[in-house]
Amino acid sequence: MAVSVPARRNDSGGDVRSRARWGLRSLTERRLNRPEIRRLIVTLILAWLTMAFAIWLTPGVSANIAADVLVATVLLGALAALLRPLLTSFALLLGWIGVLLAGMGAQALLFYLALSIAPGIHVGGFWNAFWASWIFALLMSLVTWMATAGDNAAFLTHLVQRSSHTAAAGASDSVPGVVFVQIDGLPAPLLHWAVRAGDLPTLSRWIRSGSHSVVGWHAQLPATTPASQAGLLHGRSDQVPAFRWYEKETGTLLVANHPRDAAVIQARLSDGRGLLADGGVSISNIFSGDAPTRLLTMSGLVEHAGHRGPSRSFATFFINPYGLTRSVVLTAAEMIKEMHQSRLQRVRGVEPRIRRHGSYIFLRGVTNVLLRDLNAGLIANQMMAGSPSIYCDFTDYDEIAHHAGPTRPESLASLAGIDHVIGVLEKFAEQAPRPYRFVVLSDHGQSQGATFRQRHGMTLQDLVRGLMHSGTVAASAGLDETVGPVNTFLTQLGQQGGTTGRLTRRAFRGRTHDGQVDIDATPAARDRITSASDLVLIASGNLSMIYFTRLPGRLELHEIEQLYPGLVRALTVHPGVGFISVRTSDHGTVVLGKDGIRFLHEDRVEGLDPLACFGPHAVADLHRHDALAHVGDLVINSPIDASTGEVAAYEELVGCHGGLGGWQSDAVLVHPSDWPLSTVPVIGADAVHHQLVQWLERVGQRRHLRTTVVAEPMIRPG
């Protein structure tokens, strides 16, 4: 996962002695208010009881009386506050291996020291303390979660403790900072419904109180995260024609959330003046917005190959037992919940649905718990450092909605989880060295429906292959969007120096090309298949594009007919096709439907308009999309059910986006009410970008914007 950070004190590795001094100050100088004292007492009692149970359960560890266990509990808390910053610094000296080992052993070491110092407690050896410490950490995570019932206070306290050491680095500033929270895939109609239902307490409170206003905005074709983020962060959505596309000039297939491809696209987007160029921070995005600080940003990964180890932000997350153990426990619980909810859909006969198994069970746990917690911690860390603008993409809802459906209970629960994190960050802003304002937005919506394969018993590529009668077809409609974050993380590890990098490269050498791991299919194999095929078919939700590789350039209808007579007509009348867009020599681009033709450039219709049921923006969207570079020779969109608003994805996803139809074009923007909109309605991600830039200028940011942004590596050089 990618990544660069300016050489701030909180991420530079720091001086070991200064970390020890900070630990001592945090232990002796902290002032607590009454609510914090009550929470501390409750936490101490829970920890006391939990430690007593862990000691009783673990062979080789024993205590004489309960008071001895209480003393050990207090010592453990004191040692953790004093020594954890020191342990973090030592772990960073060893890179990722050091962090992972410290994550497993730091708590055990502190536990062993506390038990050894406390009177009346007998420890048979370090390994006895090791197992007792993990039993204690797991039980403490469960007990704390049950006792707080998801209360913000516990998570907020954790964030404050993790980020306090960065406060000194964040100079106080009266210019407000802005936190942009992207809820990936959230449709505007669903947000309005959830607010009315009261299921999103934080956003509901903002909107009901009048502190924030909510407005929908139209995500133009293609309604995908790469296209929208290119617009939102750089104002250049015209550089991305789909989630994945084929470039005839070079014979390559680009997939926007593959790190290597994201870096290529980023170079086309960047002019050094993106949304975050004036000292901003990009977290968990595809593109950087020209931010000098980039964390988990895909497009920056390739730039930093060969670097060692993680930053202090990541190390602190893994070494802190609350962050690591809590996330591990809740991630496992989320995986179990996914298996139960998937089975429940089958038992109840919920339709439409898809099979939810294999890697998705793990991916849901990671995105809906581990990455969400990590993102919240990284945002808090940067707020405490006083960063002027922070943009983070939370993919939880989008990931679950793809597999369960946009309005299903598990999808809504993930949305509520993000709302909870926003509430925590709102409270955390009170601790930051500068005031912060919050903007919440989505990049697109989602539409639902049974897939093309479920409806017709074959994939679109199977249909096209059968209609061609001769020639080969290469298709890209795989798990790129789902496995993208995993590929990014594995690529990150493989680029490390030392043991970590060697082991990762060896384990995935068959899935690695140019240093990039692809667990779905290697990029080299992907490029060989597409370059050797007569036809390349890509799918982005319910949008598909077909490229005929025998001839260069974008082909016209008569050229396609000469290559494959009757193919276009057969596709047009198929029930799984809503319309096809193709260029002609006499009339420019035309949109073909079963019962009519729209002449796009002549603005006239013969028969029934094939775009009539796709909304008021359909004609303008196709006009714009037709003019983009690297658009397919044929652009195919699925039909829409007028009664349900459902579409048919050309991928195996029950919730989809990328084409026209349903809620996928209905994105949302929640902003402070005293920040007016310059234009209404808001059409396109580029328009949203310009509005966001105006708001940054309004609060006094972008005054020192550089024309060239140089990103320093977050990962320390070897």
XYZ file of C-alpha atoms in Angstrom:
718
model
C 0.000 0.000 0.000
C 1.487 3.064 -0.989
C 2.885 5.816 0.285
C 4.787 8.776 0.963
C 4.940 11.206 3.772
C 6.917 14.359 4.309
C 9.694 14.084 6.810
C 7.659 15.138 9.808
C 8.825 14.227 13.235
C 5.973 11.818 13.822
C 6.959 9.659 10.849
C 10.705 9.947 10.697
C 11.556 7.277 13.230
C 12.576 9.984 15.701
C 15.069 9.885 18.493
C 14.727 6.949 20.880
C 15.492 9.023 23.958
C 12.927 11.661 22.979
C 10.327 8.890 22.672
C 11.122 7.677 26.162
C 10.869 11.241 27.504
C 7.506 11.639 25.739
C 6.276 8.418 27.339
C 7.268 9.691 30.780
C 5.575 13.055 30.188
C 2.378 11.384 28.981
C 2.346 9.362 32.188
C 2.991 12.263 34.609
C 1.493 15.357 32.956
C -1.875 14.201 31.662
C -4.873 15.939 33.284
C -8.144 14.008 33.411
C -11.677 15.357 33.677
C -14.452 13.613 35.598
C -15.877 11.544 32.685
C -12.366 10.368 31.840
C -11.740 9.448 35.481
C -14.951 7.395 35.549
C -13.991 5.618 32.309
C -10.502 5.004 33.690
C -11.922 3.428 36.865
C -14.301 1.219 34.833
C -11.459 0.199 32.513
C -9.199 -0.579 35.487
C -11.836 -2.802 37.084
C -12.469 -4.637 33.807
C -8.729 -5.063 33.233
C -8.294 -6.318 36.811
C -10.972 -8.974 36.432
C -9.787 -9.934 32.950
C -6.175 -10.278 34.073
C -7.239 -12.433 37.018
C -9.102 -14.736 34.641
C -6.163 -14.850 32.190
C -3.759 -15.769 35.035
C -6.136 -18.452 36.292
C -6.496 -19.859 32.767
C -2.786 -19.941 31.847
C -0.565 -22.777 33.125
C 2.698 -21.572 34.644
C 1.262 -18.284 35.922
C -0.314 -17.892 39.358
C -1.228 -15.197 41.890
C -1.621 -15.322 45.654
C -4.355 -12.745 46.257
C -6.558 -10.453 44.165
C -4.698 -7.354 45.363
C -1.522 -8.632 43.691
C -3.389 -8.862 40.387
C -4.605 -5.274 40.827
C -1.026 -4.105 41.350
C 0.047 -5.990 38.200
C -2.786 -4.368 36.239
C -1.712 -0.867 37.284
C 1.927 -1.679 36.497
C 0.972 -2.948 33.057
C -0.804 0.323 32.250
C 2.121 2.404 33.521
C 4.724 0.367 31.634
C 2.669 0.553 28.437
C 2.441 4.348 28.632
C 6.136 4.669 29.415
C 7.750 2.070 27.155
C 5.490 1.622 24.103
C 6.894 4.716 22.277
C 10.377 3.313 22.937
C 9.411 -0.144 21.627
C 7.903 1.467 18.532
C 11.168 3.249 17.768
C 13.207 0.057 18.147
C 10.740 -1.863 15.957
C 11.065 0.713 13.190
C 14.806 0.136 13.079
C 14.074 -3.418 11.876
C 11.437 -2.492 9.279
C 8.231 -4.462 8.731
C 9.647 -7.599 10.362
C 10.360 -5.595 13.494
C 6.884 -4.098 13.513
C 5.173 -7.455 13.033
C 7.291 -9.109 15.708
C 6.714 -6.183 18.058
C 3.003 -6.358 17.336
C 3.029 -9.976 18.511
C 5.548 -9.593 21.323
C 5.380 -6.052 22.716
C 2.307 -6.743 24.805
C 3.846 -10.022 25.981
C 7.054 -8.261 27.010
C 5.186 -5.582 28.943
C 2.962 -8.249 30.481
C 6.010 -10.275 31.540
C 7.651 -7.217 33.116
C 4.471 -6.265 35.006
C 3.963 -9.782 36.369
C 7.641 -10.087 37.319
C 7.640 -6.794 39.241
C 4.285 -7.284 40.968
C 4.499 -9.005 44.344
C 2.790 -12.328 44.911
C 2.668 -13.367 41.232
C 4.717 -16.303 39.933
C 5.638 -16.639 36.242
C 7.163 -19.848 34.917
C 8.868 -18.085 31.995
C 8.418 -15.665 29.120
C 6.293 -18.015 27.017
C 3.832 -18.469 29.842
C 3.527 -14.693 29.996
C 3.266 -14.561 26.192
C 0.175 -16.778 26.088
C -1.319 -15.075 29.129
C -0.853 -11.670 27.477
C -2.709 -12.711 24.329
C -5.523 -14.273 26.340
C -5.718 -11.028 28.311
C -5.675 -8.856 25.155
C -8.364 -10.912 23.397
C -10.623 -11.032 26.435
C -10.063 -7.347 27.156
C -11.065 -6.440 23.594
C -14.282 -8.448 23.886
C -15.115 -7.195 27.388
C -14.414 -3.560 26.487
C -16.491 -3.786 23.316
C -19.403 -5.341 25.222
C -19.129 -2.864 28.102
C -19.032 0.213 25.869
C -21.566 -1.157 23.317
C -19.697 0.630 20.554
C -19.552 3.910 22.536
C -17.410 6.587 20.921
C -15.534 7.264 24.143
C -13.422 4.097 24.124
C -12.397 4.445 20.478
C -11.818 8.197 20.946
C -9.558 7.565 23.936
C -7.598 5.072 21.845
C -7.128 7.615 19.038
C -6.033 10.321 21.463
C -3.462 8.008 23.033
C -2.139 6.960 19.629
C -1.900 10.493 18.263
C -0.833 12.496 21.306
C 2.860 12.233 20.456
C 2.242 14.043 17.148
C 0.613 17.053 18.788
C 3.960 18.778 19.307
C 4.679 18.489 15.598
C 1.378 20.114 14.659
C 1.792 23.854 15.045
C -1.341 25.694 16.144
C -3.079 27.441 13.255
C -6.233 29.534 13.193
C -6.906 28.652 9.543
C -9.472 25.829 9.607
C -8.457 22.456 8.280
C -10.837 20.374 6.170
C -11.422 16.630 6.431
C -12.971 15.120 3.288
C -14.577 11.745 4.021
C -15.510 9.779 0.903
C -18.095 7.063 1.494
C -17.458 4.956 -1.557
C -20.571 4.089 -3.572
C -23.190 5.799 -1.355
C -26.291 6.743 -3.414
C -27.964 10.051 -2.555
C -31.483 8.512 -2.260
C -30.179 5.969 0.249
C -28.556 8.670 2.384
C -31.819 10.658 2.478
C -33.684 7.520 3.531
C -31.135 6.599 6.213
C -31.191 10.135 7.630
C -34.984 10.106 7.851
C -34.824 6.678 9.506
C -32.292 7.957 12.050
C -29.850 5.135 11.313
C -26.928 7.553 10.840
C -26.813 9.531 14.098
C -23.886 11.793 13.208
C -24.972 12.787 9.701
C -28.604 12.998 10.837
C -27.642 15.394 13.640
C -25.621 17.568 11.275
C -28.405 17.798 8.712
C -31.282 18.176 11.187
C -29.446 20.855 13.169
C -28.672 22.855 10.051
C -24.910 22.780 10.562
C -24.588 20.885 7.281
C -26.551 20.768 4.047
C -26.926 17.782 1.764
C -27.125 17.937 -2.016
C -27.033 15.267 -4.673
C -24.650 15.498 -7.591
C -24.633 13.640 -10.883
C -21.752 11.223 -11.489
C -21.208 11.242 -15.241
C -20.558 8.173 -17.353
C -18.600 6.136 -16.313
C -19.854 6.064 -12.720
C -16.726 4.486 -11.234
C -14.306 5.354 -8.422
C -11.283 5.944 -10.710
C -13.191 8.348 -12.985
C -14.796 10.183 -10.070
C -11.578 10.434 -8.042
C -9.736 11.695 -11.128
C -12.345 14.459 -11.179
C -12.742 15.042 -7.435
C -9.000 15.135 -6.693
C -7.602 16.505 -9.966
C -10.499 17.947 -11.996
C -9.586 15.559 -14.849
C -12.283 12.886 -15.067
C -11.992 12.981 -18.867
C -8.821 10.882 -18.598
C -10.683 7.785 -17.372
C -13.231 6.161 -19.749
C -14.059 3.188 -17.466
C -12.771 1.192 -14.497
C -10.592 -0.732 -16.974
C -9.906 -0.075 -20.641
C -7.752 -1.189 -23.576
C -5.341 1.144 -25.379
C -4.892 0.058 -28.983
C -1.872 2.279 -29.577
C 0.248 0.354 -27.086
C -1.714 -2.908 -26.900
C -2.102 -2.648 -23.123
C -5.010 -3.098 -20.766
C -5.184 -0.546 -17.936
C -6.973 -1.364 -14.676
C -7.207 1.793 -12.605
C -6.689 0.276 -9.161
C -3.596 -1.742 -10.100
C -0.662 0.220 -8.647
C 1.384 0.154 -11.860
C -1.576 1.304 -13.962
C -2.677 3.852 -11.350
C 0.784 5.427 -11.530
C 0.479 5.749 -15.319
C -2.932 7.395 -15.020
C -1.742 9.649 -12.180
C 0.987 11.025 -14.438
C -1.681 12.018 -16.977
C -3.829 13.679 -14.320
C -1.339 15.641 -12.288
C -0.456 19.278 -12.927
C 0.810 19.823 -9.387
C -2.322 21.770 -8.400
C -4.703 19.023 -7.304
C -7.161 19.341 -4.451
C -4.576 18.405 -1.793
C -1.492 20.074 -3.278
C -1.222 22.752 -0.580
C 0.133 20.499 2.173
C -2.760 18.004 2.115
C -2.914 14.298 2.918
C -4.262 11.467 0.726
C -5.367 8.325 2.594
C -6.597 5.085 0.964
C -7.278 6.644 -2.431
C -6.478 5.545 -5.972
C -5.010 8.939 -6.908
C -3.211 11.458 -4.715
C -4.740 14.845 -5.520
C -1.073 15.991 -5.632
C -0.875 15.595 -1.850
C 2.682 15.705 -0.513
C 1.631 13.148 2.133
C 0.272 9.885 0.692
C -0.819 6.946 2.827
C -2.215 3.749 1.286
C -2.494 5.608 -2.033
C -2.256 3.220 -4.986
C -0.769 5.590 -7.547
C 2.247 6.322 -5.335
C 3.295 2.750 -4.654
C 5.448 2.188 -7.745
C 7.484 5.344 -7.020
C 8.860 3.918 -3.797
C 10.055 0.434 -4.692
C 13.032 -0.726 -2.663
C 12.239 1.211 0.495
C 12.263 -0.457 3.859
C 9.758 -0.632 6.649
C 6.594 1.218 7.549
C 6.026 4.657 9.031
C 5.465 5.307 12.709
C 1.718 5.709 11.990
C 1.489 2.075 10.859
C 3.888 0.807 13.512
C 1.893 2.439 16.303
C -1.300 0.805 15.045
C 0.206 -2.695 14.993
C 2.123 -2.423 18.248
C -0.740 -0.988 20.294
C -2.599 -4.048 21.619
C -5.918 -2.207 21.687
C -5.661 -1.359 17.985
C -4.269 -4.710 16.825
C -6.189 -7.106 19.059
C -9.461 -5.211 18.796
C -9.188 -5.188 15.012
C -8.221 -8.874 14.844
C -11.132 -9.917 17.055
C -13.687 -7.768 15.237
C -12.310 -8.807 11.833
C -12.820 -12.461 12.735
C -16.305 -11.646 14.024
C -17.089 -9.835 10.770
C -16.045 -12.891 8.749
C -18.308 -15.121 10.840
C -21.127 -12.616 10.419
C -20.613 -12.641 6.640
C -20.943 -16.424 6.469
C -24.139 -16.254 8.538
C -25.679 -13.435 6.483
C -24.777 -15.119 3.208
C -26.456 -18.318 4.372
C -29.457 -16.315 5.573
C -29.931 -14.870 2.075
C -29.937 -18.375 0.618
C -32.326 -19.780 3.241
C -34.762 -16.902 2.864
C -34.563 -17.003 -0.929
C -33.559 -13.346 -1.241
C -33.335 -12.241 -4.873
C -31.319 -11.030 -6.601
C -28.230 -12.427 -4.917
C -24.849 -13.892 -5.825
C -22.606 -16.481 -4.203
C -20.547 -14.934 -1.419
C -17.635 -17.178 -0.608
C -13.895 -17.638 -0.856
C -11.715 -14.555 -0.680
C -14.638 -12.165 -0.212
C -15.243 -13.452 3.336
C -11.716 -12.388 4.267
C -11.889 -9.163 2.247
C -15.085 -8.079 3.982
C -13.489 -8.513 7.393
C -10.421 -6.552 6.325
C -12.255 -3.633 4.672
C -15.114 -3.356 7.157
C -12.965 -3.509 10.310
C -9.183 -3.505 9.939
C -8.853 -0.891 7.188
C -11.629 1.249 8.671
C -9.841 1.373 12.044
C -6.513 2.002 10.351
C -7.972 4.829 8.251
C -9.524 6.430 11.333
C -6.202 6.249 13.136
C -4.315 7.754 10.198
C -6.820 10.617 9.920
C -6.552 11.282 13.659
C -2.764 11.232 13.438
C -2.758 13.782 10.635
C -5.335 15.984 12.385
C -3.151 16.046 15.486
C -0.217 16.998 13.243
C -2.284 19.970 11.986
C -2.522 18.916 8.325
C -4.553 21.525 6.420
C -6.619 19.111 4.324
C -7.185 15.348 4.535
C -9.045 13.198 1.996
C -9.828 9.565 2.852
C -11.850 6.961 0.967
C -13.803 4.461 3.096
C -14.646 1.504 0.835
C -16.635 -0.533 3.396
C -20.135 0.161 2.082
C -19.204 -0.194 -1.585
C -17.475 -3.542 -1.028
C -20.390 -5.078 0.866
C -23.074 -3.571 -1.392
C -21.390 -5.162 -4.437
C -21.900 -8.621 -2.948
C -25.009 -8.265 -0.766
C -26.947 -5.471 -2.517
C -27.039 -1.685 -1.938
C -30.016 -1.681 0.455
C -29.479 -4.984 2.279
C -29.083 -4.978 6.109
C -25.362 -5.765 6.084
C -24.710 -2.895 3.658
C -26.655 -0.454 5.829
C -24.774 -1.701 8.903
C -21.451 -0.871 7.247
C -22.803 2.593 6.439
C -23.720 3.056 10.097
C -20.183 1.992 11.016
C -18.690 4.751 8.880
C -21.106 7.257 10.427
C -19.832 6.125 13.838
C -16.229 6.791 12.767
C -17.211 10.265 11.515
C -18.706 10.978 14.940
C -15.497 9.854 16.637
C -13.405 12.087 14.362
C -15.744 15.018 15.044
C -15.047 14.673 18.774
C -11.362 14.093 18.119
C -11.178 17.427 16.263
C -11.575 19.145 19.639
C -8.097 17.856 20.560
C -6.422 19.033 17.335
C -4.146 22.096 17.162
C -6.395 23.786 14.595
C -10.185 23.814 14.011
C -11.484 21.307 11.455
C -14.554 21.328 9.200
C -15.970 18.145 7.690
C -17.191 17.429 4.161
C -18.727 14.008 3.448
C -19.235 12.912 -0.142
C -19.569 9.870 -2.348
C -17.963 9.217 -5.715
C -21.005 7.515 -7.280
C -24.000 5.438 -6.243
C -24.903 1.794 -6.780
C -27.592 -0.011 -8.759
C -28.917 -3.492 -8.048
C -29.940 -6.434 -10.176
C -29.344 -10.030 -11.173
C -26.228 -10.382 -13.323
C -26.148 -10.976 -17.085
C -24.896 -14.500 -16.471
C -27.695 -15.293 -14.012
C -30.338 -14.042 -16.438
C -29.059 -15.630 -19.637
C -26.951 -18.607 -18.580
C -23.724 -17.300 -20.102
C -21.329 -14.396 -19.796
C -21.253 -11.552 -22.289
C -17.895 -12.738 -23.607
C -19.391 -16.202 -24.215
C -22.204 -14.581 -26.194
C -19.802 -12.473 -28.267
C -17.500 -15.437 -28.900
C -20.434 -17.455 -30.215
C -21.611 -14.654 -32.502
C -18.134 -14.052 -33.987
C -17.916 -17.595 -35.464
C -14.129 -17.177 -35.674
C -11.379 -15.350 -33.799
C -10.314 -15.119 -30.152
C -11.743 -13.048 -27.316
C -9.881 -11.672 -24.319
C -12.107 -10.512 -21.476
C -11.391 -8.444 -18.376
C -14.262 -8.653 -15.937
C -12.555 -10.249 -12.969
C -11.988 -9.409 -9.308
C -9.798 -6.352 -9.924
C -11.897 -4.011 -7.804
C -12.244 -6.535 -4.985
C -8.625 -7.655 -4.735
C -7.047 -4.289 -5.534
C -6.272 -3.342 -1.913
C -4.817 -6.805 -1.242
C -2.619 -6.580 -4.346
C -1.460 -3.164 -3.188
C -0.506 -4.391 0.265
C 1.334 -7.470 -1.059
C 3.172 -5.329 -3.600
C 4.153 -2.998 -0.752
C 5.589 -5.891 1.256
C 7.388 -7.352 -1.751
C 9.184 -4.054 -2.319
C 10.662 -4.018 1.173
C 14.267 -4.794 1.843
C 15.393 -7.597 4.135
C 13.597 -10.776 5.130
C 10.056 -9.442 4.684
C 10.576 -8.510 1.057
C 12.415 -11.727 0.190
C 9.729 -13.962 1.701
C 6.903 -12.063 -0.006
C 8.636 -12.050 -3.399
C 9.336 -15.772 -3.106
C 5.748 -16.612 -2.113
C 4.224 -14.627 -4.985
C 6.922 -14.892 -7.641
C 4.477 -16.588 -10.022
C 2.040 -13.706 -9.581
C 4.516 -10.840 -9.820
C 5.451 -8.728 -12.834
C 7.659 -5.635 -12.665
C 7.452 -5.793 -8.894
C 3.637 -5.746 -8.845
C 1.698 -8.605 -7.248
C -1.593 -9.591 -8.889
C -3.253 -12.551 -7.165
C -6.038 -12.653 -9.782
C -3.781 -12.867 -12.871
C -0.290 -11.611 -13.542
C -0.103 -8.353 -15.544
C 2.318 -9.976 -17.988
C -0.106 -12.801 -18.745
C -2.948 -10.296 -19.015
C -1.053 -8.187 -21.564
C -0.025 -11.242 -23.628
C -3.624 -12.474 -23.823
C -5.069 -9.119 -24.879
C -2.379 -8.345 -27.444
C -2.797 -11.772 -29.097
C -6.616 -11.648 -29.288
C -8.866 -10.489 -32.132
C -11.265 -8.848 -29.721
C -10.870 -7.400 -26.208
C -13.966 -7.096 -24.040
C -13.963 -5.219 -20.749
C -16.723 -4.873 -18.180
C -17.294 -2.132 -15.597
C -20.535 -2.945 -13.830
C -23.356 -2.839 -16.356
C -21.152 -1.082 -18.921
C -19.038 -3.054 -21.371
C -16.711 -1.931 -24.148
C -15.466 -4.015 -27.073
C -12.219 -3.325 -28.941
C -11.472 -4.986 -32.302
C -7.697 -5.331 -32.438
C -7.180 -6.199 -36.121
C -7.516 -2.555 -37.180
C -6.074 0.552 -35.485
C -8.093 3.449 -34.141
C -11.744 3.540 -33.196
C -13.674 1.560 -35.797
C -16.883 2.625 -37.499
C -19.951 0.437 -37.921
C -19.241 -0.547 -41.522
C -15.688 -1.659 -40.612
C -17.019 -3.851 -37.818
C -19.586 -5.331 -40.209
C -16.818 -6.233 -42.640
C -14.902 -8.033 -39.879
C -17.868 -9.796 -38.250
C -21.071 -9.569 -40.308
C -24.256 -9.466 -38.222
C -22.474 -9.215 -34.867
C -23.707 -5.737 -33.946
C -27.297 -6.480 -34.984
C -27.344 -9.726 -33.001
C -26.041 -7.968 -29.904
C -28.533 -5.126 -30.280
C -31.582 -7.403 -30.217
C -30.306 -9.577 -27.356
C -32.447 -9.136 -24.198
C -29.329 -8.570 -22.092
C -28.372 -5.432 -24.041
C -30.107 -2.106 -23.470
C -28.299 -0.089 -26.120
C -25.064 -0.006 -28.127
C -23.141 3.138 -29.004
C -21.028 3.010 -32.192
C -19.579 5.480 -34.681
C -20.736 5.681 -38.302
C -19.232 7.354 -41.346
C -22.411 9.240 -42.335
C -24.122 10.219 -39.083
C -21.426 10.366 -36.434
C -22.113 8.345 -33.312
C -25.423 6.519 -33.120
C -27.116 4.732 -30.220
C -28.752 1.497 -31.320
C -31.730 0.012 -29.493
C -34.076 -2.872 -30.239
C -36.826 -0.592 -31.513
C -35.106 2.635 -32.486
C -31.967 4.658 -33.103
C -30.779 7.915 -31.572
C -28.441 9.895 -33.787
C -26.322 11.369 -31.046
C -24.639 14.186 -32.988
C -27.694 15.025 -35.088
C -29.984 15.102 -32.028
C -32.795 13.114 -33.617
C -34.492 9.767 -33.063
C -35.926 7.155 -35.400
C -38.454 4.832 -33.785
C -38.296 4.536 -29.974
C -35.499 6.401 -28.227
C -33.174 3.771 -26.688
C -32.052 6.327 -24.052
C -35.519 7.415 -22.934
C -35.577 5.260 -19.795
C -32.056 6.106 -18.614
C -32.761 9.528 -17.134
C -32.434 13.184 -18.157
C -28.616 13.157 -18.282
C -28.220 10.089 -20.506
C -27.811 11.937 -23.815
C -25.301 14.432 -22.404
C -23.378 11.655 -20.650
C -23.019 9.625 -23.849
C -22.018 12.751 -25.798
C -19.225 13.432 -23.326
C -18.144 9.789 -23.026
C -18.020 9.402 -26.802
C -15.371 12.141 -27.005
C -12.991 10.543 -24.474
C -9.791 8.818 -25.511
C -9.633 5.007 -25.518
C -13.377 4.441 -25.659
C -14.262 1.051 -27.146
C -15.357 0.470 -30.737
C -18.645 -0.699 -29.236
C -20.048 0.673 -25.968
C -22.698 -1.639 -24.512
C -25.052 -0.850 -21.621
C -27.430 -3.291 -19.982
C -31.209 -2.696 -20.026
C -33.006 -1.212 -17.027
C -36.191 -2.570 -15.515
C -38.589 0.389 -15.469
C -40.596 -1.057 -12.567
C -37.694 -1.806 -10.200
C -34.826 0.350 -11.491
C -32.639 -2.775 -11.636
C -29.831 -3.299 -14.139
C -27.753 -6.343 -15.114
C -24.034 -6.254 -14.371
C -21.650 -7.876 -16.853
C -19.589 -8.865 -13.794
C -20.747 -11.239 -11.053
C -21.866 -8.458 -8.702
C -25.408 -7.942 -7.455
C -24.671 -4.275 -6.752
C -22.862 -2.474 -9.554
C -21.875 0.850 -11.057
C -20.054 2.039 -14.154
C -22.833 2.534 -16.705
C -26.263 4.144 -16.902
C -29.404 3.181 -15.015
C -30.649 3.207 -11.424
C -28.925 4.910 -8.496
C -25.344 4.502 -9.706
C -25.155 8.076 -11.026
C -26.730 9.621 -7.898
C -23.796 10.691 -5.720
C -24.061 12.876 -2.618
C -22.304 15.867 -1.016
C -22.746 16.881 2.652
C -21.112 20.232 3.395
C -21.128 22.988 6.047
C -24.252 25.111 5.544
C -22.267 28.361 5.632
C -20.282 27.215 2.585
C -22.556 28.010 -0.368
C -22.683 26.100 -3.641
C -21.564 28.104 -6.654
C -23.676 26.112 -9.122
C -26.828 24.012 -8.802
C -27.362 21.348 -10.010
C -23.870 19.920 -9.671
C -23.021 17.867 -12.758
C -19.860 15.774 -12.789
C -16.902 15.152 -10.514
C -14.932 17.985 -12.132
C -17.591 20.462 -10.997
C -17.412 19.060 -7.456
C -13.616 19.452 -7.544
C -13.874 23.142 -8.415
C -16.407 23.609 -5.615
C -14.121 21.899 -3.087
C -11.208 24.083 -4.196
C -13.352 27.206 -3.723
C -14.187 26.116 -0.184
C -10.506 25.576 0.615
C -9.774 29.064 -0.678
C -12.692 30.410 1.357
C -11.155 29.216 4.645
C -7.719 30.566 3.720
C -5.948 27.527 2.277
C -4.044 27.185 -1.029
C -2.248 30.501 -0.390
C 1.171 28.928 -0.814
C 0.293 26.463 -3.546
C 3.358 25.231 -5.398
C 3.343 24.501 -9.098
C 5.363 21.346 -8.467
C 4.756 19.017 -5.546
C 7.561 16.720 -4.468
C 6.480 13.752 -2.345
C 9.050 12.493 0.125
C 8.953 8.781 0.974
C 7.040 7.749 4.051
C 8.859 4.424 4.082
C 12.332 5.024 5.365
C 15.209 4.330 2.941
C 17.365 1.364 3.785
